[in-house]
PDB file of C-alpha atoms in Angstrom:
ATOM      1  CA  UNK Y   1       0.164   0.034  -0.166  1.00  0.00           C
ATOM      2  CA  UNK Y   2       1.638   3.522  -0.903  1.00  0.00           C
ATOM      3  CA  UNK Y   3       0.344   6.369   1.044  1.00  0.00           C
ATOM      4  CA  UNK Y   4       1.729  10.061   1.912  1.00  0.00           C
ATOM      5  CA  UNK Y   5       2.220  12.512   4.756  1.00  0.00           C
ATOM      6  CA  UNK Y   6       1.833  15.840   4.916  1.00  0.00           C
ATOM      7  CA  UNK Y   7       1.666  18.251   7.311  1.00  0.00           C
ATOM      8  CA  UNK Y   8      -1.576  19.744   8.319  1.00  0.00           C
ATOM      9  CA  UNK Y   9      -3.832  21.824  10.280  1.00  0.00           C
ATOM     10  CA  UNK Y  10      -7.329  21.288  12.876  1.00  0.00           C
ATOM     11  CA  UNK Y  11      -9.022  22.220  10.776  1.00  0.00           C
ATOM     12  CA  UNK Y  12      -7.805  19.484   8.272  1.00  0.00           C
ATOM     13  CA  UNK Y  13      -7.557  16.504  10.930  1.00  0.00           C
ATOM     14  CA  UNK Y  14     -11.042  17.172  12.275  1.00  0.00           C
ATOM     15  CA  UNK Y  15     -13.247  14.285  10.765  1.00  0.00           C
ATOM     16  CA  UNK Y  16     -10.178  11.749  11.565  1.00  0.00           C
ATOM     17  CA  UNK Y  17     -10.016  13.265  15.568  1.00  0.00           C
ATOM     18  CA  UNK Y  18     -14.298  12.820  15.977  1.00  0.00           C
ATOM     19  CA  UNK Y  19     -13.381   9.106  14.658  1.00  0.00           C
ATOM     20  CA  UNK Y  20     -10.844   8.989  17.665  1.00  0.00           C
ATOM     21  CA  UNK Y  21     -13.008  10.350  20.289  1.00  0.00           C
ATOM     22  CA  UNK Y  22     -15.834   7.852  19.722  1.00  0.00           C
ATOM     23  CA  UNK Y  23     -13.466   4.854  19.531  1.00  0.00           C
ATOM     24  CA  UNK Y  24     -11.351   5.927  22.229  1.00  0.00           C
ATOM     25  CA  UNK Y  25     -14.585   6.579  25.045  1.00  0.00           C
ATOM     26  CA  UNK Y  26     -13.468   7.929  27.415  1.00  0.00           C
ATOM     27  CA  UNK Y  27     -11.562  11.000  28.676  1.00  0.00           C
ATOM     28  CA  UNK Y  28      -8.344  12.481  26.693  1.00  0.00           C
ATOM     29  CA  UNK Y  29      -5.776  13.745  28.685  1.00  0.00           C
ATOM     30  CA  UNK Y  30      -4.587  15.592  25.937  1.00  0.00           C
ATOM     31  CA  UNK Y  31      -7.136  16.726  23.399  1.00  0.00           C
ATOM     32  CA  UNK Y  32      -7.149  20.167  24.847  1.00  0.00           C
ATOM     33  CA  UNK Y  33      -3.830  20.631  23.271  1.00  0.00           C
ATOM     34  CA  UNK Y  34      -5.268  21.141  19.599  1.00  0.00           C
ATOM     35  CA  UNK Y  35      -6.519  24.696  20.643  1.00  0.00           C
ATOM     36  CA  UNK Y  36      -3.765  26.163  22.159  1.00  0.00           C
ATOM     37  CA  UNK Y  37      -2.139  27.928  18.729  1.00  0.00           C
ATOM     38  CA  UNK Y  38       1.719  26.548  18.125  1.00  0.00           C
ATOM     39  CA  UNK Y  39       1.695  23.760  20.674  1.00  0.00           C
ATOM     40  CA  UNK Y  40       0.998  21.166  18.361  1.00  0.00           C
ATOM     41  CA  UNK Y  41       2.054  20.098  14.567  1.00  0.00           C
ATOM     42  CA  UNK Y  42       0.091  17.734  12.995  1.00  0.00           C
ATOM     43  CA  UNK Y  43       0.601  15.160   9.625  1.00  0.00           C
ATOM     44  CA  UNK Y  44      -2.282  13.752   8.273  1.00  0.00           C
ATOM     45  CA  UNK Y  45      -1.811  10.499   6.165  1.00  0.00           C
ATOM     46  CA  UNK Y  46      -3.021   9.443   2.685  1.00  0.00           C
ATOM     47  CA  UNK Y  47      -3.420   6.215   1.399  1.00  0.00           C
ATOM     48  CA  UNK Y  48      -4.599   7.181  -3.184  1.00  0.00           C
ATOM     49  CA  UNK Y  49      -5.227  10.913  -2.280  1.00  0.00           C
ATOM     50  CA  UNK Y  50      -7.831   9.900   0.612  1.00  0.00           C
ATOM     51  CA  UNK Y  51      -7.419  10.915   4.240  1.00  0.00           C
ATOM     52  CA  UNK Y  52      -7.325   7.599   6.212  1.00  0.00           C
ATOM     53  CA  UNK Y  53      -5.315   8.936   9.386  1.00  0.00           C
ATOM     54  CA  UNK Y  54      -3.252  11.133  10.978  1.00  0.00           C
ATOM     55  CA  UNK Y  55      -0.346  12.112  13.835  1.00  0.00           C
ATOM     56  CA  UNK Y  56       0.223  15.161  16.080  1.00  0.00           C
ATOM     57  CA  UNK Y  57       3.249  16.073  17.925  1.00  0.00           C
ATOM     58  CA  UNK Y  58       3.344  18.440  21.021  1.00  0.00           C
ATOM     59  CA  UNK Y  59       5.730  21.080  20.827  1.00  0.00           C
ATOM     60  CA  UNK Y  60       5.027  24.193  22.481  1.00  0.00           C
ATOM     61  CA  UNK Y  61       4.761  24.819  26.878  1.00  0.00           C
ATOM     62  CA  UNK Y  62       6.419  21.763  28.623  1.00  0.00           C
ATOM     63  CA  UNK Y  63       7.439  20.211  24.959  1.00  0.00           C
ATOM     64  CA  UNK Y  64       8.953  23.167  23.750  1.00  0.00           C
ATOM     65  CA  UNK Y  65      11.962  20.833  24.045  1.00  0.00           C
ATOM     66  CA  UNK Y  66      11.090  17.824  23.156  1.00  0.00           C
ATOM     67  CA  UNK Y  67       8.126  17.694  21.537  1.00  0.00           C
ATOM     68  CA  UNK Y  68       6.359  14.684  21.759  1.00  0.00           C
ATOM     69  CA  UNK Y  69       4.123  11.988  19.651  1.00  0.00           C
ATOM     70  CA  UNK Y  70       0.716  12.214  21.687  1.00  0.00           C
ATOM     71  CA  UNK Y  71      -2.184  11.087  19.289  1.00  0.00           C
ATOM     72  CA  UNK Y  72      -1.202   8.618  16.259  1.00  0.00           C
ATOM     73  CA  UNK Y  73      -5.068   7.532  14.481  1.00  0.00           C
ATOM     74  CA  UNK Y  74      -5.499   5.805  11.406  1.00  0.00           C
ATOM     75  CA  UNK Y  75      -8.758   4.025   9.932  1.00  0.00           C
ATOM     76  CA  UNK Y  76      -9.683  -0.105  11.062  1.00  0.00           C
ATOM     77  CA  UNK Y  77      -9.115  -0.894   7.630  1.00  0.00           C
ATOM     78  CA  UNK Y  78      -5.348   0.569   7.168  1.00  0.00           C
ATOM     79  CA  UNK Y  79      -4.040  -1.628  10.461  1.00  0.00           C
ATOM     80  CA  UNK Y  80      -2.692  -4.280   9.057  1.00  0.00           C
ATOM     81  CA  UNK Y  81       0.425  -1.084   7.626  1.00  0.00           C
ATOM     82  CA  UNK Y  82       0.464   0.484  11.274  1.00  0.00           C
ATOM     83  CA  UNK Y  83       4.172  -0.228  12.238  1.00  0.00           C
ATOM     84  CA  UNK Y  84       5.103   1.091   8.537  1.00  0.00           C
ATOM     85  CA  UNK Y  85       3.194   4.370   8.743  1.00  0.00           C
ATOM     86  CA  UNK Y  86       4.217   5.219  12.060  1.00  0.00           C
ATOM     87  CA  UNK Y  87       7.708   4.695  11.617  1.00  0.00           C
ATOM     88  CA  UNK Y  88       7.641   6.726   8.343  1.00  0.00           C
ATOM     89  CA  UNK Y  89       5.521   9.171  10.612  1.00  0.00           C
ATOM     90  CA  UNK Y  90       8.301   9.055  12.640  1.00  0.00           C
ATOM     91  CA  UNK Y  91      10.117   9.856  10.421  1.00  0.00           C
ATOM     92  CA  UNK Y  92       8.728  12.984   9.200  1.00  0.00           C
ATOM     93  CA  UNK Y  93       7.326  14.869  12.957  1.00  0.00           C
ATOM     94  CA  UNK Y  94      10.610  14.500  14.417  1.00  0.00           C
ATOM     95  CA  UNK Y  95       9.332  13.956  17.711  1.00  0.00           C
ATOM     96  CA  UNK Y  96      12.180  13.201  20.388  1.00  0.00           C
ATOM     97  CA  UNK Y  97       9.940  11.270  22.674  1.00  0.00           C
ATOM     98  CA  UNK Y  98       6.495   9.629  23.053  1.00  0.00           C
ATOM     99  CA  UNK Y  99       3.375  10.665  26.030  1.00  0.00           C
ATOM    100  CA  UNK Y 100       0.899   8.485  25.835  1.00  0.00           C
ATOM    101  CA  UNK Y 101      -2.746   6.876  27.574  1.00  0.00           C
ATOM    102  CA  UNK Y 102      -2.470   3.502  27.594  1.00  0.00           C
ATOM    103  CA  UNK Y 103      -6.683   2.933  27.397  1.00  0.00           C
ATOM    104  CA  UNK Y 104      -4.972   4.035  23.651  1.00  0.00           C
ATOM    105  CA  UNK Y 105      -4.520   0.623  22.168  1.00  0.00           C
ATOM    106  CA  UNK Y 106      -2.881   1.601  18.957  1.00  0.00           C
ATOM    107  CA  UNK Y 107      -0.172   3.883  20.053  1.00  0.00           C
ATOM    108  CA  UNK Y 108       0.364   2.289  23.260  1.00  0.00           C
ATOM    109  CA  UNK Y 109       1.380  -0.882  20.844  1.00  0.00           C
ATOM    110  CA  UNK Y 110       3.741   1.830  19.179  1.00  0.00           C
ATOM    111  CA  UNK Y 111       5.069   3.221  22.064  1.00  0.00           C
ATOM    112  CA  UNK Y 112       6.590  -0.056  22.738  1.00  0.00           C
ATOM    113  CA  UNK Y 113       7.699  -0.128  19.279  1.00  0.00           C
ATOM    114  CA  UNK Y 114       9.304   1.949  19.114  1.00  0.00           C
ATOM    115  CA  UNK Y 115      10.416   3.654  22.612  1.00  0.00           C
ATOM    116  CA  UNK Y 116      12.549   3.212  25.174  1.00  0.00           C
ATOM    117  CA  UNK Y 117      12.564   4.132  28.721  1.00  0.00           C
ATOM    118  CA  UNK Y 118       8.893   3.584  29.391  1.00  0.00           C
ATOM    119  CA  UNK Y 119       7.552   5.523  32.909  1.00  0.00           C
ATOM    120  CA  UNK Y 120       4.310   5.579  34.039  1.00  0.00           C
ATOM    121  CA  UNK Y 121       4.322   9.556  35.166  1.00  0.00           C
ATOM    122  CA  UNK Y 122       0.094   9.109  36.032  1.00  0.00           C
ATOM    123  CA  UNK Y 123      -2.280   7.032  36.895  1.00  0.00           C
ATOM    124  CA  UNK Y 124      -6.224   7.478  35.102  1.00  0.00           C
ATOM    125  CA  UNK Y 125      -9.724   7.063  36.635  1.00  0.00           C
ATOM    126  CA  UNK Y 126     -13.127   6.717  35.043  1.00  0.00           C
ATOM    127  CA  UNK Y 127     -15.924   6.427  36.908  1.00  0.00           C
ATOM    128  CA  UNK Y 128     -17.252   3.782  38.297  1.00  0.00           C
ATOM    129  CA  UNK Y 129     -19.710   3.755  41.566  1.00  0.00           C
ATOM    130  CA  UNK Y 130     -21.641   6.658  43.178  1.00  0.00           C
ATOM    131  CA  UNK Y 131     -20.743   7.211  46.969  1.00  0.00           C
ATOM    132  CA  UNK Y 132     -22.577   8.178  50.005  1.00  0.00           C
ATOM    133  CA  UNK Y 133     -19.505   9.494  52.457  1.00  0.00           C
ATOM    134  CA  UNK Y 134     -20.836  11.585  55.374  1.00  0.00           C
ATOM    135  CA  UNK Y 135     -18.151  12.778  57.818  1.00  0.00           C
ATOM    136  CA  UNK Y 136     -19.882  14.775  60.911  1.00  0.00           C
ATOM    137  CA  UNK Y 137     -18.726  18.246  61.027  1.00  0.00           C
ATOM    138  CA  UNK Y 138     -17.469  18.740  56.847  1.00  0.00           C
ATOM    139  CA  UNK Y 139     -19.178  20.257  54.300  1.00  0.00           C
ATOM    140  CA  UNK Y 140     -18.744  21.389  51.087  1.00  0.00           C
ATOM    141  CA  UNK Y 141     -19.509  24.819  49.800  1.00  0.00           C
ATOM    142  CA  UNK Y 142     -18.672  27.350  46.334  1.00  0.00           C
ATOM    143  CA  UNK Y 143     -16.079  29.054  46.736  1.00  0.00           C
ATOM    144  CA  UNK Y 144     -16.387  32.326  48.091  1.00  0.00           C
ATOM    145  CA  UNK Y 145     -13.806  35.893  47.524  1.00  0.00           C
ATOM    146  CA  UNK Y 146     -12.769  36.064  51.019  1.00  0.00           C
ATOM    147  CA  UNK Y 147     -11.584  31.991  49.892  1.00  0.00           C
ATOM    148  CA  UNK Y 148      -9.094  32.918  47.668  1.00  0.00           C
ATOM    149  CA  UNK Y 149      -5.821  35.125  49.891  1.00  0.00           C
ATOM    150  CA  UNK Y 150      -5.294  31.902  52.204  1.00  0.00           C
ATOM    151  CA  UNK Y 151      -5.312  29.427  49.197  1.00  0.00           C
ATOM    152  CA  UNK Y 152      -1.107  29.834  48.445  1.00  0.00           C
ATOM    153  CA  UNK Y 153      -0.310  29.405  51.997  1.00  0.00           C
ATOM    154  CA  UNK Y 154      -2.347  26.394  52.081  1.00  0.00           C
ATOM    155  CA  UNK Y 155      -1.996  24.875  49.054  1.00  0.00           C
ATOM    156  CA  UNK Y 156      -5.129  25.475  47.005  1.00  0.00           C
ATOM    157  CA  UNK Y 157      -4.883  25.713  43.085  1.00  0.00           C
ATOM    158  CA  UNK Y 158      -6.043  29.185  42.682  1.00  0.00           C
ATOM    159  CA  UNK Y 159      -8.259  27.309  40.336  1.00  0.00           C
ATOM    160  CA  UNK Y 160     -11.075  25.684  43.008  1.00  0.00           C
ATOM    161  CA  UNK Y 161     -14.426  27.218  42.965  1.00  0.00           C
ATOM    162  CA  UNK Y 162     -15.735  24.825  45.726  1.00  0.00           C
ATOM    163  CA  UNK Y 163     -13.821  24.768  49.672  1.00  0.00           C
ATOM    164  CA  UNK Y 164     -14.735  21.752  52.832  1.00  0.00           C
ATOM    165  CA  UNK Y 165     -14.397  23.828  55.792  1.00  0.00           C
ATOM    166  CA  UNK Y 166     -14.442  20.872  58.293  1.00  0.00           C
ATOM    167  CA  UNK Y 167     -15.341  22.619  62.376  1.00  0.00           C
ATOM    168  CA  UNK Y 168     -15.963  25.778  60.721  1.00  0.00           C
ATOM    169  CA  UNK Y 169     -12.402  25.830  59.427  1.00  0.00           C
ATOM    170  CA  UNK Y 170     -11.175  25.672  55.535  1.00  0.00           C
ATOM    171  CA  UNK Y 171      -9.706  22.008  55.347  1.00  0.00           C
ATOM    172  CA  UNK Y 172      -9.293  21.815  51.215  1.00  0.00           C
ATOM    173  CA  UNK Y 173     -10.160  22.946  47.571  1.00  0.00           C
ATOM    174  CA  UNK Y 174     -11.225  21.467  44.392  1.00  0.00           C
ATOM    175  CA  UNK Y 175     -13.108  21.778  41.298  1.00  0.00           C
ATOM    176  CA  UNK Y 176     -13.655  20.375  38.173  1.00  0.00           C
ATOM    177  CA  UNK Y 177     -12.268  21.917  34.727  1.00  0.00           C
ATOM    178  CA  UNK Y 178     -13.979  20.734  31.349  1.00  0.00           C
ATOM    179  CA  UNK Y 179     -11.812  21.308  28.867  1.00  0.00           C
ATOM    180  CA  UNK Y 180     -10.978  17.666  27.836  1.00  0.00           C
ATOM    181  CA  UNK Y 181     -13.236  16.203  24.705  1.00  0.00           C
ATOM    182  CA  UNK Y 182     -17.046  15.766  26.093  1.00  0.00           C
ATOM    183  CA  UNK Y 183     -18.608  15.713  28.071  1.00  0.00           C
ATOM    184  CA  UNK Y 184     -15.563  14.248  30.482  1.00  0.00           C
ATOM    185  CA  UNK Y 185     -15.300  16.446  33.768  1.00  0.00           C
ATOM    186  CA  UNK Y 186     -11.399  16.345  35.452  1.00  0.00           C
ATOM    187  CA  UNK Y 187     -11.670  16.063  39.279  1.00  0.00           C
ATOM    188  CA  UNK Y 188      -8.962  17.632  41.378  1.00  0.00           C
ATOM    189  CA  UNK Y 189      -9.080  18.720  45.230  1.00  0.00           C
ATOM    190  CA  UNK Y 190      -7.054  19.726  48.045  1.00  0.00           C
ATOM    191  CA  UNK Y 191      -6.608  19.115  51.186  1.00  0.00           C
ATOM    192  CA  UNK Y 192      -4.097  20.899  54.382  1.00  0.00           C
ATOM    193  CA  UNK Y 193      -1.434  18.941  55.498  1.00  0.00           C
ATOM    194  CA  UNK Y 194      -3.456  19.368  59.449  1.00  0.00           C
ATOM    195  CA  UNK Y 195      -6.839  18.485  58.303  1.00  0.00           C
ATOM    196  CA  UNK Y 196      -5.203  14.600  55.622  1.00  0.00           C
ATOM    197  CA  UNK Y 197      -6.227  11.475  56.793  1.00  0.00           C
ATOM    198  CA  UNK Y 198      -9.538  12.189  58.024  1.00  0.00           C
ATOM    199  CA  UNK Y 199     -11.603  11.161  55.470  1.00  0.00           C
ATOM    200  CA  UNK Y 200     -12.186  14.879  53.932  1.00  0.00           C
ATOM    201  CA  UNK Y 201      -9.853  13.754  50.752  1.00  0.00           C
ATOM    202  CA  UNK Y 202     -12.491  10.674  49.547  1.00  0.00           C
ATOM    203  CA  UNK Y 203     -15.943  13.439  50.352  1.00  0.00           C
ATOM    204  CA  UNK Y 204     -14.536  16.443  48.514  1.00  0.00           C
ATOM    205  CA  UNK Y 205     -14.063  14.208  45.945  1.00  0.00           C
ATOM    206  CA  UNK Y 206     -17.350  12.987  46.300  1.00  0.00           C
ATOM    207  CA  UNK Y 207     -19.497  15.859  46.286  1.00  0.00           C
ATOM    208  CA  UNK Y 208     -17.510  17.212  42.792  1.00  0.00           C
ATOM    209  CA  UNK Y 209     -18.534  14.749  41.638  1.00  0.00           C
ATOM    210  CA  UNK Y 210     -21.563  15.311  41.916  1.00  0.00           C
ATOM    211  CA  UNK Y 211     -22.044  18.701  40.591  1.00  0.00           C
ATOM    212  CA  UNK Y 212     -19.919  17.333  37.867  1.00  0.00           C
ATOM    213  CA  UNK Y 213     -22.838  14.928  37.262  1.00  0.00           C
ATOM    214  CA  UNK Y 214     -25.238  17.355  37.975  1.00  0.00           C
ATOM    215  CA  UNK Y 215     -24.367  19.461  34.899  1.00  0.00           C
ATOM    216  CA  UNK Y 216     -24.150  17.129  32.200  1.00  0.00           C
ATOM    217  CA  UNK Y 217     -20.851  15.644  32.188  1.00  0.00           C
ATOM    218  CA  UNK Y 218     -18.517  12.613  33.505  1.00  0.00           C
ATOM    219  CA  UNK Y 219     -16.389  12.797  36.312  1.00  0.00           C
ATOM    220  CA  UNK Y 220     -12.516  11.702  35.743  1.00  0.00           C
ATOM    221  CA  UNK Y 221      -9.450  11.648  37.456  1.00  0.00           C
ATOM    222  CA  UNK Y 222      -5.896  10.981  37.587  1.00  0.00           C
ATOM    223  CA  UNK Y 223      -2.653  11.154  39.916  1.00  0.00           C
ATOM    224  CA  UNK Y 224       1.096  10.765  40.247  1.00  0.00           C
ATOM    225  CA  UNK Y 225       1.375   7.227  40.047  1.00  0.00           C
ATOM    226  CA  UNK Y 226       3.605   6.596  43.068  1.00  0.00           C
ATOM    227  CA  UNK Y 227       0.765   9.153  45.264  1.00  0.00           C
ATOM    228  CA  UNK Y 228      -0.425   6.266  46.993  1.00  0.00           C
ATOM    229  CA  UNK Y 229      -2.879   8.593  49.409  1.00  0.00           C
ATOM    230  CA  UNK Y 230      -4.829  10.253  46.589  1.00  0.00           C
ATOM    231  CA  UNK Y 231      -4.614   7.205  44.401  1.00  0.00           C
ATOM    232  CA  UNK Y 232      -6.896   5.466  47.551  1.00  0.00           C
ATOM    233  CA  UNK Y 233      -9.219   8.480  48.614  1.00  0.00           C
ATOM    234  CA  UNK Y 234     -10.306   8.921  44.206  1.00  0.00           C
ATOM    235  CA  UNK Y 235     -11.391   4.280  45.484  1.00  0.00           C
ATOM    236  CA  UNK Y 236     -12.946   5.687  48.376  1.00  0.00           C
ATOM    237  CA  UNK Y 237     -15.101   8.249  46.383  1.00  0.00           C
ATOM    238  CA  UNK Y 238     -15.975   5.555  43.540  1.00  0.00           C
ATOM    239  CA  UNK Y 239     -13.049   6.078  40.934  1.00  0.00           C
ATOM    240  CA  UNK Y 240     -11.587   2.885  39.636  1.00  0.00           C
ATOM    241  CA  UNK Y 241      -8.557   3.231  37.505  1.00  0.00           C
ATOM    242  CA  UNK Y 242      -8.359   2.710  34.223  1.00  0.00           C
ATOM    243  CA  UNK Y 243      -4.901   3.455  31.979  1.00  0.00           C
ATOM    244  CA  UNK Y 244      -1.846   5.245  32.952  1.00  0.00           C
ATOM    245  CA  UNK Y 245      -0.119   8.261  31.440  1.00  0.00           C
ATOM    246  CA  UNK Y 246       3.235   7.319  30.074  1.00  0.00           C
ATOM    247  CA  UNK Y 247       6.057   8.264  28.174  1.00  0.00           C
ATOM    248  CA  UNK Y 248       9.353   7.539  26.336  1.00  0.00           C
ATOM    249  CA  UNK Y 249      12.294   7.845  24.500  1.00  0.00           C
ATOM    250  CA  UNK Y 250      11.905   7.358  20.391  1.00  0.00           C
ATOM    251  CA  UNK Y 251      14.912   5.810  19.376  1.00  0.00           C
ATOM    252  CA  UNK Y 252      16.622   6.088  15.875  1.00  0.00           C
ATOM    253  CA  UNK Y 253      15.408   4.326  12.574  1.00  0.00           C
TER     254      UNK Y 253
END
């Protein structure tokens, strides 16, 4: 089979990206990179002038010094040539690394075939169960202007629009980010050091999941692979692990 690989803009690969999103059927961690000007370089893969796939490289922000392949999609009837096409894509895009999510089967196979020094940076979680956790003395409410001044000293994210009070004191903060592929929302939160190991983190995650669902979205989450406390917190709130963010160094042809 003959094929060509050529630079493309986001609009040119959009129909294939929609097919990719449907096939993934989960939160796509790097989905929003395409909307950031100058952050990605994409390539359209064609056979006999027909678009059969695409590949994308992150090259802005944290990837500016080490461009990384983060998406690779082929129409199912062209995957018999997947290894050859991916090798040609690598020759064209000049990336030095890969950063993929393991629940994307095709690109994960490519990662383990063409990359070395593969490590897991984060664990991905999907919603599995609605919990009914209760903690006497704890209450979750919307962030108020007076709360924000304490966020930095407590280690809270400035984007948090919900807080958790415990016995009248500010104990945690979090929110849901919606700039991923619809309908997913990414739950994030933090608990102040002096209030940890009391079950407050799981309670806050539970309530953020509720807010997410009430807005018509599907909750998702992630944490660092080595963060055992966060893993337990997310699982107690009804999340289950569903994948990893994997990185690897690409080898010369």
